[in-house]
Coordinates of C-alpha atoms and ligand atoms in Angstrom, one line a residue:
Chain Y
M86 CA 155.6 58.0 115.4
S87 CA 154.4 55.5 112.9
V88 CA 156.2 52.2 113.0
I89 CA 156.3 51.6 109.2
K90 CA 156.3 54.4 106.8
V91 CA 156.1 53.8 103.1
E92 CA 157.2 56.7 100.9
H93 CA 156.5 56.8 97.3
L94 CA 157.3 53.2 96.9
T95 CA 157.5 51.7 93.3
Y96 CA 158.5 48.2 92.7
I97 CA 159.1 46.7 89.3
Y98 CA 159.7 43.0 88.7
G99 CA 162.3 42.2 86.0
E100 CA 163.2 45.9 85.4
G101 CA 164.6 46.5 81.9
M102 CA 163.3 43.0 80.7
P103 CA 160.7 42.7 78.0
D104 CA 158.3 41.3 80.5
A105 CA 158.7 43.9 83.3
T106 CA 155.7 44.2 85.6
V107 CA 155.0 47.2 87.8
A108 CA 153.8 45.6 90.9
L109 CA 153.6 48.7 93.1
N110 CA 153.2 52.2 91.8
D111 CA 154.1 55.2 94.0
V112 CA 152.5 53.9 97.1
S113 CA 152.7 56.0 100.3
F114 CA 151.1 55.3 103.7
E115 CA 151.9 54.7 107.3
V116 CA 151.3 51.9 109.7
E117 CA 150.7 53.2 113.2
R118 CA 152.3 51.6 116.2
G119 CA 150.1 49.0 117.9
E120 CA 147.4 49.0 115.3
F121 CA 145.9 46.0 113.5
L122 CA 145.9 46.8 109.8
G123 CA 144.1 44.6 107.3
V124 CA 145.3 44.5 103.7
I125 CA 142.8 43.5 100.9
G126 CA 142.7 43.6 97.2
P127 CA 142.1 41.5 94.2
T128 CA 144.5 38.7 93.2
G129 CA 147.7 40.1 91.7
C130 CA 147.2 43.6 93.1
G131 CA 150.6 43.6 94.9
K132 CA 149.8 42.7 98.4
S133 CA 152.5 40.1 98.8
T134 CA 154.9 42.4 97.0
L135 CA 154.1 45.2 99.4
I136 CA 154.6 43.3 102.6
T137 CA 157.9 41.7 101.5
H138 CA 159.2 45.3 101.5
F139 CA 158.4 45.6 105.2
N140 CA 161.4 43.5 106.3
G141 CA 163.7 44.3 103.4
L142 CA 163.2 41.1 101.4
N143 CA 162.5 43.3 98.4
R144 CA 164.3 46.5 97.8
P145 CA 162.2 49.4 96.4
T146 CA 162.9 50.2 92.8
K147 CA 162.0 53.8 93.7
G148 CA 161.0 55.3 97.0
K149 CA 161.8 54.6 100.6
L150 CA 160.7 52.4 103.5
L151 CA 161.2 53.7 107.0
I152 CA 160.9 51.6 110.2
D153 CA 160.8 53.6 113.4
G154 CA 161.8 56.5 111.2
E155 CA 165.0 54.9 109.9
D156 CA 165.4 54.2 106.2
I157 CA 166.1 50.4 106.2
W158 CA 168.1 50.6 103.1
A159 CA 170.5 53.3 104.3
Q160 CA 172.9 50.5 105.4
P161 CA 172.1 47.4 103.4
K162 CA 174.5 45.3 105.5
Q163 CA 172.3 46.0 108.6
I164 CA 169.1 44.8 107.0
R165 CA 169.0 41.7 109.2
R166 CA 168.1 43.9 112.2
Y167 CA 164.8 44.8 110.7
R168 CA 164.1 41.1 109.8
F169 CA 163.9 40.4 113.6
K170 CA 161.9 43.5 114.2
V171 CA 159.3 42.8 111.5
G172 CA 158.3 39.1 111.6
L173 CA 156.9 37.9 108.3
V174 CA 154.8 34.9 107.8
F175 CA 154.5 33.9 104.2
Q176 CA 151.7 32.5 102.3
Y177 CA 151.7 28.6 102.9
P178 CA 154.6 28.9 105.4
E179 CA 154.5 25.2 106.1
Y180 CA 156.6 24.6 103.0
Q181 CA 159.6 26.3 104.7
L182 CA 159.9 23.7 107.5
F183 CA 163.2 21.8 107.3
E184 CA 164.5 20.7 110.6
E185 CA 164.4 17.2 112.1
T186 CA 162.1 18.2 114.9
V187 CA 159.5 20.9 115.4
R188 CA 161.5 22.3 118.3
K189 CA 164.6 22.7 116.2
D190 CA 162.6 24.4 113.4
I191 CA 160.9 26.9 115.7
S192 CA 164.3 27.8 117.3
F193 CA 165.8 28.5 113.9
G194 CA 164.8 32.2 114.1
P195 CA 165.8 32.8 117.7
R196 CA 169.1 31.1 117.1
N197 CA 169.8 33.3 114.2
M198 CA 169.2 36.2 116.6
G199 CA 172.1 34.9 118.6
L200 CA 170.0 34.5 121.8
P201 CA 171.4 32.4 124.8
E202 CA 170.2 28.7 124.8
E203 CA 167.8 29.0 127.8
E204 CA 166.1 31.9 126.3
I205 CA 165.7 30.1 123.1
T206 CA 164.1 27.1 124.8
Q207 CA 161.8 29.3 126.8
R208 CA 160.7 31.3 123.7
V209 CA 160.2 28.1 121.6
E210 CA 158.0 26.6 124.3
E211 CA 156.0 29.7 124.7
A212 CA 155.5 30.2 121.0
A213 CA 154.4 26.5 120.6
R214 CA 151.9 26.8 123.5
F215 CA 150.7 30.0 121.9
C216 CA 150.0 28.4 118.6
G217 CA 148.4 25.4 120.2
L218 CA 151.1 22.8 119.7
S219 CA 151.5 20.3 122.6
P220 CA 155.0 19.8 124.1
E221 CA 154.9 16.2 122.8
M222 CA 154.5 17.5 119.2
L223 CA 157.7 19.6 119.7
E224 CA 159.8 16.4 119.5
R225 CA 158.2 15.1 116.3
S226 CA 159.4 15.7 112.8
P227 CA 157.6 18.6 111.2
F228 CA 156.9 16.4 108.1
E229 CA 154.7 14.1 110.2
L230 CA 152.3 16.8 111.2
S231 CA 148.9 17.5 109.6
G232 CA 148.7 20.5 107.3
G233 CA 147.1 22.7 109.9
Q234 CA 149.6 21.7 112.5
K235 CA 152.5 22.4 110.1
R236 CA 151.1 25.9 109.5
R237 CA 150.9 26.5 113.3
A238 CA 154.5 25.3 113.7
A239 CA 155.6 27.6 110.9
I240 CA 153.8 30.6 112.5
A241 CA 155.4 29.7 115.9
G242 CA 158.8 29.9 114.2
V243 CA 158.1 33.5 113.5
L244 CA 156.4 34.3 116.8
A245 CA 159.4 32.9 118.7
M246 CA 161.4 35.9 117.4
R247 CA 158.9 38.1 119.3
P248 CA 158.7 40.6 116.5
E249 CA 157.4 44.1 117.2
V250 CA 155.5 44.0 113.9
L251 CA 153.9 40.8 112.8
V252 CA 153.1 40.6 109.1
L253 CA 151.0 37.7 107.9
D254 CA 150.2 36.8 104.3
E255 CA 146.9 34.9 104.3
P256 CA 147.8 32.8 107.3
A257 CA 144.5 31.0 107.3
A258 CA 144.2 30.1 103.6
G259 CA 143.2 26.6 102.9
L260 CA 142.4 25.7 106.5
D261 CA 139.1 24.5 107.9
P262 CA 136.9 27.0 109.8
E263 CA 138.1 25.9 113.2
G264 CA 141.7 26.1 112.1
R265 CA 141.2 29.6 110.7
E266 CA 139.6 30.8 113.8
M267 CA 142.3 29.2 116.0
I268 CA 145.1 30.9 114.1
L269 CA 143.6 34.3 113.8
S270 CA 142.4 34.5 117.3
Q271 CA 145.9 33.6 118.5
V272 CA 147.3 36.4 116.3
K273 CA 144.8 38.8 117.9
E274 CA 145.9 37.5 121.3
Y275 CA 149.5 38.2 120.4
H276 CA 148.4 41.7 119.4
K277 CA 146.7 42.2 122.8
Q278 CA 149.3 40.7 125.0
T279 CA 152.4 42.2 123.5
G280 CA 151.0 45.4 122.0
A281 CA 152.7 44.4 118.7
T282 CA 151.6 45.9 115.4
I283 CA 149.8 43.5 113.1
V284 CA 149.5 43.6 109.3
L285 CA 147.1 40.9 108.1
V286 CA 146.7 40.2 104.4
S287 CA 143.5 38.3 103.7
H288 CA 141.0 37.4 101.0
S289 CA 138.3 36.8 103.7
M290 CA 136.3 39.9 104.3
E291 CA 134.9 38.3 107.4
D292 CA 138.3 37.9 108.9
I293 CA 139.3 41.4 108.1
A294 CA 136.0 42.7 109.5
K295 CA 136.4 40.8 112.7
Y296 CA 140.0 41.7 113.5
A297 CA 141.3 44.8 111.8
D298 CA 141.2 48.4 113.1
R299 CA 142.0 49.9 109.7
V300 CA 141.9 48.5 106.2
L301 CA 144.2 49.1 103.2
V302 CA 142.7 48.4 99.9
L303 CA 145.1 47.8 97.1
Q304 CA 144.1 47.8 93.4
G305 CA 146.6 47.4 90.5
G306 CA 149.6 48.3 92.6
E307 CA 148.1 51.5 94.0
I308 CA 146.2 52.4 97.1
A309 CA 142.5 52.5 96.4
M310 CA 141.3 53.2 100.0
L311 CA 142.8 53.4 103.4
D312 CA 140.4 54.0 106.3
T313 CA 138.9 52.5 109.4
T314 CA 137.2 49.2 109.0
A315 CA 133.7 50.6 109.4
N316 CA 134.2 53.3 106.8
I317 CA 135.7 50.9 104.3
F318 CA 132.8 48.4 104.5
A319 CA 130.4 51.3 104.3
R320 CA 131.7 51.8 100.8
A321 CA 130.5 48.4 99.7
D322 CA 129.6 49.4 96.1
E323 CA 133.1 50.6 95.5
L324 CA 134.6 47.4 96.9
V325 CA 132.4 45.4 94.7
A326 CA 133.4 47.5 91.7
L327 CA 137.0 46.6 92.6
G328 CA 136.1 42.9 92.4
L329 CA 136.1 42.5 96.1
S330 CA 133.2 41.6 98.3
V331 CA 132.0 42.7 101.7
P332 CA 131.1 40.5 104.7
E333 CA 127.9 38.6 104.4
V334 CA 126.2 40.6 107.1
T335 CA 127.0 43.8 105.3
K336 CA 125.4 42.4 102.2
I337 CA 122.2 41.6 104.1
F338 CA 122.1 45.1 105.6
L339 CA 122.7 46.7 102.2
Q340 CA 119.8 44.8 100.8
L341 CA 117.6 45.7 103.7
R342 CA 118.5 49.3 103.1
A343 CA 117.7 49.0 99.5
K344 CA 114.3 47.9 100.5
G345 CA 113.8 51.2 102.2
I346 CA 114.5 50.2 105.8
A347 CA 116.3 52.9 107.7
I348 CA 119.5 51.2 109.1
P349 CA 123.2 52.2 108.9
T350 CA 125.4 50.8 106.2
D351 CA 128.5 50.3 108.3
V352 CA 127.5 47.0 109.7
Y353 CA 130.4 44.6 109.3
T354 CA 130.2 42.2 112.3
V355 CA 127.4 39.8 113.1
K356 CA 127.3 41.1 116.7
Y357 CA 126.9 44.7 115.8
G358 CA 124.3 43.7 113.1
R359 CA 122.3 41.8 115.7
D360 CA 122.2 44.8 118.0
I361 CA 121.0 47.1 115.3
L362 CA 118.3 44.6 114.2
M363 CA 117.1 44.2 117.8
D364 CA 117.0 48.0 118.0
A365 CA 115.1 48.3 114.9
L366 CA 112.7 45.6 115.8
K367 CA 112.1 47.2 119.2
R368 CA 111.3 50.5 117.7
K369 CA 109.0 48.9 115.2
G370 CA 107.3 46.8 118.0
G371 CA 106.9 50.0 120.0
G372 CA 105.1 51.7 117.1
Q373 CA 102.3 50.4 114.9
H374 CA 102.2 46.8 113.8
A375 CA 102.8 46.1 110.2
Chain W
M120 CA 168.8 36.9 91.8
L121 CA 168.0 33.5 90.4
R122 CA 165.5 34.8 88.0
D123 CA 168.1 36.7 86.1
I124 CA 169.2 33.4 84.5
T125 CA 168.3 33.7 80.8
I126 CA 169.9 30.6 79.4
G127 CA 167.1 28.3 78.3
Q128 CA 164.6 31.0 78.5
H129 CA 162.0 31.3 75.8
F130 CA 160.9 34.6 74.3
P131 CA 157.7 34.0 72.3
G132 CA 157.4 35.8 69.0
N133 CA 156.2 35.4 65.4
S134 CA 159.4 36.0 63.4
P135 CA 160.5 33.6 60.6
V136 CA 163.0 32.2 63.1
H137 CA 160.3 31.5 65.6
R138 CA 158.1 29.9 63.0
M139 CA 160.8 27.7 61.5
D140 CA 160.6 24.0 62.0
P141 CA 162.3 23.1 65.3
R142 CA 164.0 20.1 63.7
A143 CA 165.6 22.3 61.2
K144 CA 166.6 24.8 63.8
L145 CA 168.1 22.1 66.0
L146 CA 170.1 20.6 63.3
L147 CA 171.3 24.0 62.0
T148 CA 172.3 25.0 65.5
I149 CA 174.5 21.8 65.7
G150 CA 175.8 22.7 62.3
Y151 CA 176.7 26.2 63.5
I152 CA 178.6 24.8 66.5
V153 CA 180.6 22.5 64.2
I154 CA 181.3 25.3 61.7
L155 CA 182.5 27.6 64.5
F156 CA 185.3 25.1 65.1
V157 CA 186.0 24.4 61.4
G158 CA 186.2 28.1 60.6
S159 CA 188.4 29.2 63.4
N160 CA 190.2 32.0 61.6
P161 CA 189.6 35.7 61.6
L162 CA 187.5 35.7 58.5
G163 CA 185.5 32.7 59.5
L164 CA 184.7 34.2 63.0
A165 CA 183.8 37.6 61.5
L166 CA 181.4 35.8 59.2
S167 CA 180.0 33.7 62.1
T168 CA 179.5 36.9 64.1
V169 CA 177.7 38.6 61.2
F170 CA 175.5 35.6 60.7
L171 CA 174.6 35.7 64.4
V172 CA 173.7 39.4 64.3
V173 CA 171.6 38.9 61.3
A174 CA 169.8 35.9 62.8
Y175 CA 169.1 37.8 66.0
T176 CA 167.8 40.8 64.1
V177 CA 165.5 38.6 62.0
A178 CA 164.3 36.9 65.2
Q179 CA 163.7 40.3 66.8
I180 CA 165.6 39.2 69.9
P181 CA 167.5 42.1 71.5
L182 CA 171.3 41.6 71.3
R183 CA 171.8 42.8 74.8
L184 CA 170.3 39.5 76.0
I185 CA 173.5 37.9 74.9
T186 CA 175.4 39.8 77.6
K187 CA 173.0 38.4 80.2
S188 CA 173.4 34.8 79.1
L189 CA 177.2 35.3 79.0
K190 CA 177.4 36.4 82.6
P191 CA 177.7 32.9 84.2
I192 CA 180.6 31.9 81.9
V193 CA 182.7 35.2 82.3
P194 CA 184.9 33.5 85.0
I195 CA 185.7 30.6 82.7
L196 CA 186.4 33.0 79.8
L197 CA 188.7 35.1 81.9
F198 CA 190.5 32.0 83.2
T199 CA 191.2 30.6 79.7
A200 CA 192.1 34.1 78.4
V201 CA 194.7 34.6 81.2
L202 CA 196.2 31.1 80.6
N203 CA 196.4 31.7 76.9
L204 CA 197.8 35.2 77.2
F205 CA 200.8 34.2 79.4
F206 CA 201.5 30.6 78.6
V207 CA 201.5 30.4 74.8
P208 CA 205.0 30.4 73.5
G209 CA 205.8 32.6 70.5
D210 CA 207.0 36.1 69.6
A211 CA 206.9 38.4 72.6
V212 CA 204.8 41.5 72.6
F213 CA 205.9 42.6 76.1
T214 CA 207.2 41.0 79.2
L215 CA 205.9 41.5 82.7
W216 CA 208.1 40.1 85.4
V217 CA 208.3 36.4 84.5
F218 CA 205.2 36.5 82.2
T219 CA 205.5 37.0 78.6
V220 CA 202.6 38.1 76.4
T221 CA 202.9 36.7 72.8
W222 CA 201.3 37.5 69.6
Q223 CA 200.2 33.9 69.3
G224 CA 198.7 34.2 72.8
L225 CA 196.7 37.3 71.9
Y226 CA 195.5 35.6 68.7
N227 CA 194.4 32.6 70.7
V228 CA 192.6 34.7 73.2
M229 CA 190.7 36.5 70.5
V230 CA 189.7 33.4 68.6
L231 CA 188.7 31.7 71.8
T232 CA 186.6 34.5 73.1
V233 CA 184.7 35.2 69.9
R234 CA 184.1 31.5 69.5
I235 CA 182.7 31.0 73.0
I236 CA 180.5 34.1 72.7
C237 CA 179.2 32.9 69.3
L238 CA 178.6 29.4 70.8
I239 CA 176.6 30.6 73.7
A240 CA 174.7 33.2 71.7
G241 CA 174.0 30.7 68.9
T242 CA 172.6 28.1 71.2
S243 CA 170.7 30.7 73.2
L244 CA 169.0 31.9 70.0
L245 CA 167.6 28.3 69.6
T246 CA 166.1 28.3 73.1
Y247 CA 165.0 31.9 72.8
T248 CA 162.9 31.2 69.8
T249 CA 161.8 27.7 70.5
S250 CA 159.7 26.7 73.5
P251 CA 161.2 23.8 75.4
I252 CA 158.2 21.6 74.7
V253 CA 158.6 22.1 71.0
L254 CA 162.3 21.5 71.2
T255 CA 162.0 18.2 73.0
D256 CA 159.2 17.2 70.5
A257 CA 161.8 17.9 67.7
L258 CA 164.4 15.9 69.5
E259 CA 162.0 13.0 69.9
R260 CA 161.2 13.1 66.2
L261 CA 164.9 13.3 65.2
L262 CA 165.8 10.4 67.5
A263 CA 162.8 8.3 66.5
P264 CA 164.8 5.8 64.4
L265 CA 166.7 4.9 67.6
A266 CA 163.4 3.5 69.0
K267 CA 164.0 0.5 66.6
L268 CA 167.2 -0.2 68.7
K269 CA 165.0 -0.4 71.8
V270 CA 166.2 3.1 73.0
P271 CA 163.2 4.5 75.0
V272 CA 163.1 7.7 72.9
H273 CA 159.6 8.8 73.9
E274 CA 160.3 8.2 77.6
L275 CA 163.5 10.1 77.5
S276 CA 161.9 13.1 75.8
M277 CA 159.0 13.1 78.2
M278 CA 161.4 13.2 81.0
M279 CA 163.2 16.1 79.4
T280 CA 160.0 17.9 78.7
I281 CA 158.9 17.5 82.4
A282 CA 162.3 18.6 83.7
L283 CA 162.4 21.7 81.5
R284 CA 158.8 22.5 82.4
F285 CA 159.7 22.5 86.1
I286 CA 162.8 24.6 86.0
P287 CA 160.9 27.9 86.3
T288 CA 158.7 26.4 89.0
L289 CA 161.6 25.3 91.0
I290 CA 163.4 28.6 90.6
E291 CA 160.3 30.4 91.8
E292 CA 160.0 27.9 94.7
T293 CA 163.7 28.4 95.6
D294 CA 163.2 32.1 95.6
K295 CA 160.2 31.8 97.9
I296 CA 161.9 29.4 100.4
M297 CA 165.0 31.6 100.5
S298 CA 162.8 34.6 101.3
A299 CA 161.0 32.7 104.0
Q300 CA 164.3 31.6 105.6
K301 CA 165.8 35.1 105.3
A302 CA 162.7 36.4 107.1
R303 CA 163.8 34.2 110.0
G304 CA 167.2 35.7 109.9
A305 CA 169.1 33.2 107.8
E306 CA 172.2 34.6 106.2
L307 CA 172.5 33.2 102.8
D308 CA 174.9 35.4 101.0
T309 CA 177.5 36.3 103.6
G310 CA 180.1 34.3 105.5
T311 CA 182.8 31.8 104.6
L312 CA 182.2 29.0 102.1
R313 CA 181.6 26.5 104.8
E314 CA 179.1 28.7 106.5
R315 CA 177.3 29.4 103.2
V316 CA 177.0 25.7 102.3
K317 CA 175.6 25.1 105.8
A318 CA 173.2 28.0 105.3
L319 CA 171.8 26.3 102.3
I320 CA 170.4 23.4 104.2
P321 CA 167.2 25.2 105.3
V322 CA 166.7 26.0 101.6
L323 CA 167.5 22.7 100.0
I324 CA 165.5 20.4 102.4
P325 CA 162.1 22.2 101.8
L326 CA 163.0 22.3 98.1
F327 CA 163.6 18.5 97.8
V328 CA 160.4 17.9 99.9
S329 CA 158.3 20.0 97.6
A330 CA 160.0 18.5 94.5
F331 CA 159.0 15.1 95.5
R332 CA 155.5 16.2 96.4
R333 CA 155.2 17.7 92.9
A334 CA 156.5 14.6 91.3
D335 CA 154.0 12.6 93.1
E336 CA 151.1 14.9 92.2
L337 CA 152.2 15.0 88.6
A338 CA 152.5 11.2 88.3
M339 CA 149.0 11.0 89.8
A340 CA 147.6 13.6 87.4
M341 CA 149.1 11.9 84.4
E342 CA 147.7 8.5 85.4
C343 CA 144.3 10.1 85.9
R344 CA 144.5 11.2 82.3
C345 CA 145.4 7.7 81.2
Y346 CA 149.0 8.3 80.2
H347 CA 150.6 5.0 79.5
G348 CA 153.8 5.9 77.6
G349 CA 154.5 6.5 74.0
E350 CA 152.9 3.5 72.4
G351 CA 150.1 4.4 70.1
R352 CA 150.1 8.1 71.0
T353 CA 149.1 10.5 68.3
R354 CA 149.9 14.2 68.1
L355 CA 147.7 17.2 68.1
R356 CA 150.3 19.3 66.3
K357 CA 152.3 17.5 63.7
L358 CA 155.6 19.0 62.7
Q359 CA 155.6 19.7 59.0
L360 CA 158.4 21.1 56.9
G361 CA 157.2 24.1 54.8
G362 CA 158.7 26.4 52.1
L363 CA 160.1 28.8 54.7
D364 CA 162.1 26.0 56.3
F365 CA 163.6 25.0 53.0
V366 CA 164.6 28.5 52.1
L367 CA 166.0 29.4 55.5
T368 CA 167.9 26.1 55.7
A369 CA 169.4 26.5 52.3
V370 CA 170.5 30.1 53.1
C371 CA 172.1 28.9 56.4
I372 CA 173.8 26.0 54.8
A373 CA 175.2 28.3 52.1
V374 CA 176.6 30.6 54.8
F375 CA 178.0 27.6 56.7
V376 CA 179.8 26.3 53.7
L377 CA 181.3 29.7 53.2
I378 CA 182.5 29.9 56.8
G379 CA 183.8 26.3 56.4
F380 CA 186.0 27.4 53.5
S381 CA 186.9 30.6 55.1
G382 CA 190.2 29.2 56.2
T383 CA 191.3 28.6 52.6
L384 CA 190.0 32.1 51.6
W385 CA 191.9 33.7 54.5
G386 CA 195.1 32.1 53.4
M387 CA 194.6 33.3 49.9
L388 CA 194.1 37.0 50.9
P389 CA 197.2 39.0 50.1
L390 CA 198.2 40.1 53.7
Ligands
ATP123 N1 158.5 37.0 91.1 C1 157.8 37.7 90.3 N2 158.2 38.0 89.0 C2 157.5 38.7 88.2 N3 156.3 39.2 88.5 C3 155.8 39.0 89.7 C4 156.5 38.2 90.6 N4 155.7 38.1 91.8 C5 154.6 38.8 91.5 N5 154.6 39.3 90.3 C6 153.6 40.2 89.7 O1 153.4 41.3 90.5 C7 152.0 41.6 90.7 C8 151.7 41.6 92.2 O2 151.9 40.3 92.6 P1 151.6 39.9 94.2 O3 152.1 38.5 94.4 O4 152.1 40.9 95.1 O5 150.0 39.9 94.2 P2 149.0 39.6 95.5 O6 148.2 40.8 95.7 O7 149.9 39.1 96.6 O8 148.2 38.5 94.9 P3 147.4 37.2 95.6 O9 146.2 37.7 96.2 O10 147.1 36.3 94.4 O11 148.4 36.6 96.6 C9 151.3 40.6 89.9 O12 150.9 41.2 88.7 C10 152.3 39.5 89.6 O13 152.1 38.9 88.3
MG124 MG1 149.9 37.2 97.6

């Protein structure tokens, strides 16, 4: 059974006001258990709005949201249950830090879950280690950390709740390449180790190409495409028409193909691209010389 | 949620009310408030209400927005209404246990309610049709003579402009932080008063931190653009009174005078 099921979801900001915006329009799809789903789309297409429905922060104007087959709004009083099940990391999460020490801040979530003290300590330390925060940093004030360290502390605060579904809204935005790599590879590691479902919103096609199994493309509050990563990036022209781009490697391969070289178009990682190129070169080397 | 607050919200438009000089609007609004108290009789209040409805229609602002802006003061309204209903001495309408409802009480409640509604709706019309920036500009111009008395008029109005400018930003920010903490299981809208106040800490601290950061950034940006206070500053858009302003102001003053004398008129009516 799919872990998240979105049924004809419509969301309108400021309904009934003169400036009402339809942010999502009759969206239906499913997130499979254990998958790594990438969400892309141009600015303002409704990505953030969509994912804030996953843990009941926004209530659908129309339509339903099911988690493990249960309508989460059947009992609005119980909504907190789903917040622990679906961990949500917001865009720029470092602005939500508030405690005196990093340790206390990371334990905010687990404490709200009502866990016993030893378990909290254990989870906090594990989450911190996972996000690359040294034990010494746990005792510092979150406001003394660098931007990247703050970001890791904030993500650790969500990981410490050990959510079954981890949703991240551009977790790597505004970080240096090393920081991006660090955060995303740890997310992937969490995915592998715990078998958790991951939903990653990103503007970086490279990141999506590298980590996602499937990709959801949103456009103007509606689903434009939903398919495996390879199939999505094979439709490069359509993506470009939507105002999105494709990974750099894909661009190169598309141009090579436009020059009449017979290579597949679903190349979206550098590794795969290299193999194909080596292959093509070998074939060429075996035949006549140009 | 927080964004449902409509007091102080601006609805851009191109009606005569929108185009009117903000200084005139500001003074007329003050005049309207005064006249609401002067003309506190049934006729006066009826006229004030009609004036308001006409003004809203001309400004093309939907009347139902009034109900929204009234929401926050409903408790105060109810409270004063109850006090007046039961504790004003006079001729009894009916008695309920130890409480007596009097005609005078009912009359007071009616006057009070209509007056408060008109007060809120009237001042709201000013902010609906005038952007905060323009409004503080008008205020600065009106208070300019005070600068001679060494009152820092420009600085005060700049502070007000900035404060107003950042209200929506802060509301948005509060919304975001609240969502983020709720995502970590914070319970913000349940529990006892004590618990709720405590639950606000995770929201307030990040909010203050970010407000200070913004203030810092703004100060830096202003200095980078060579802002150095009001001395010698010229304006891109000068406020200029036009024909429309004179006509509308004259009409409003006429109505206000009528409302002002409505008490006398009311007394002369053969009732
Ligand atoms: N709080 C709000 N009030 C009113 N409209 C909003 C609000 N938040 C978002 N919107 C509108 O809803 C639409 C979708 O916004 P959303 O934030 O979900 O976009 P996004 O895909 O996350 O964009 P980005 O890539 O820039 O983060 C936009 O048109 C936006 O203007
Ligand atoms: Mg977003």
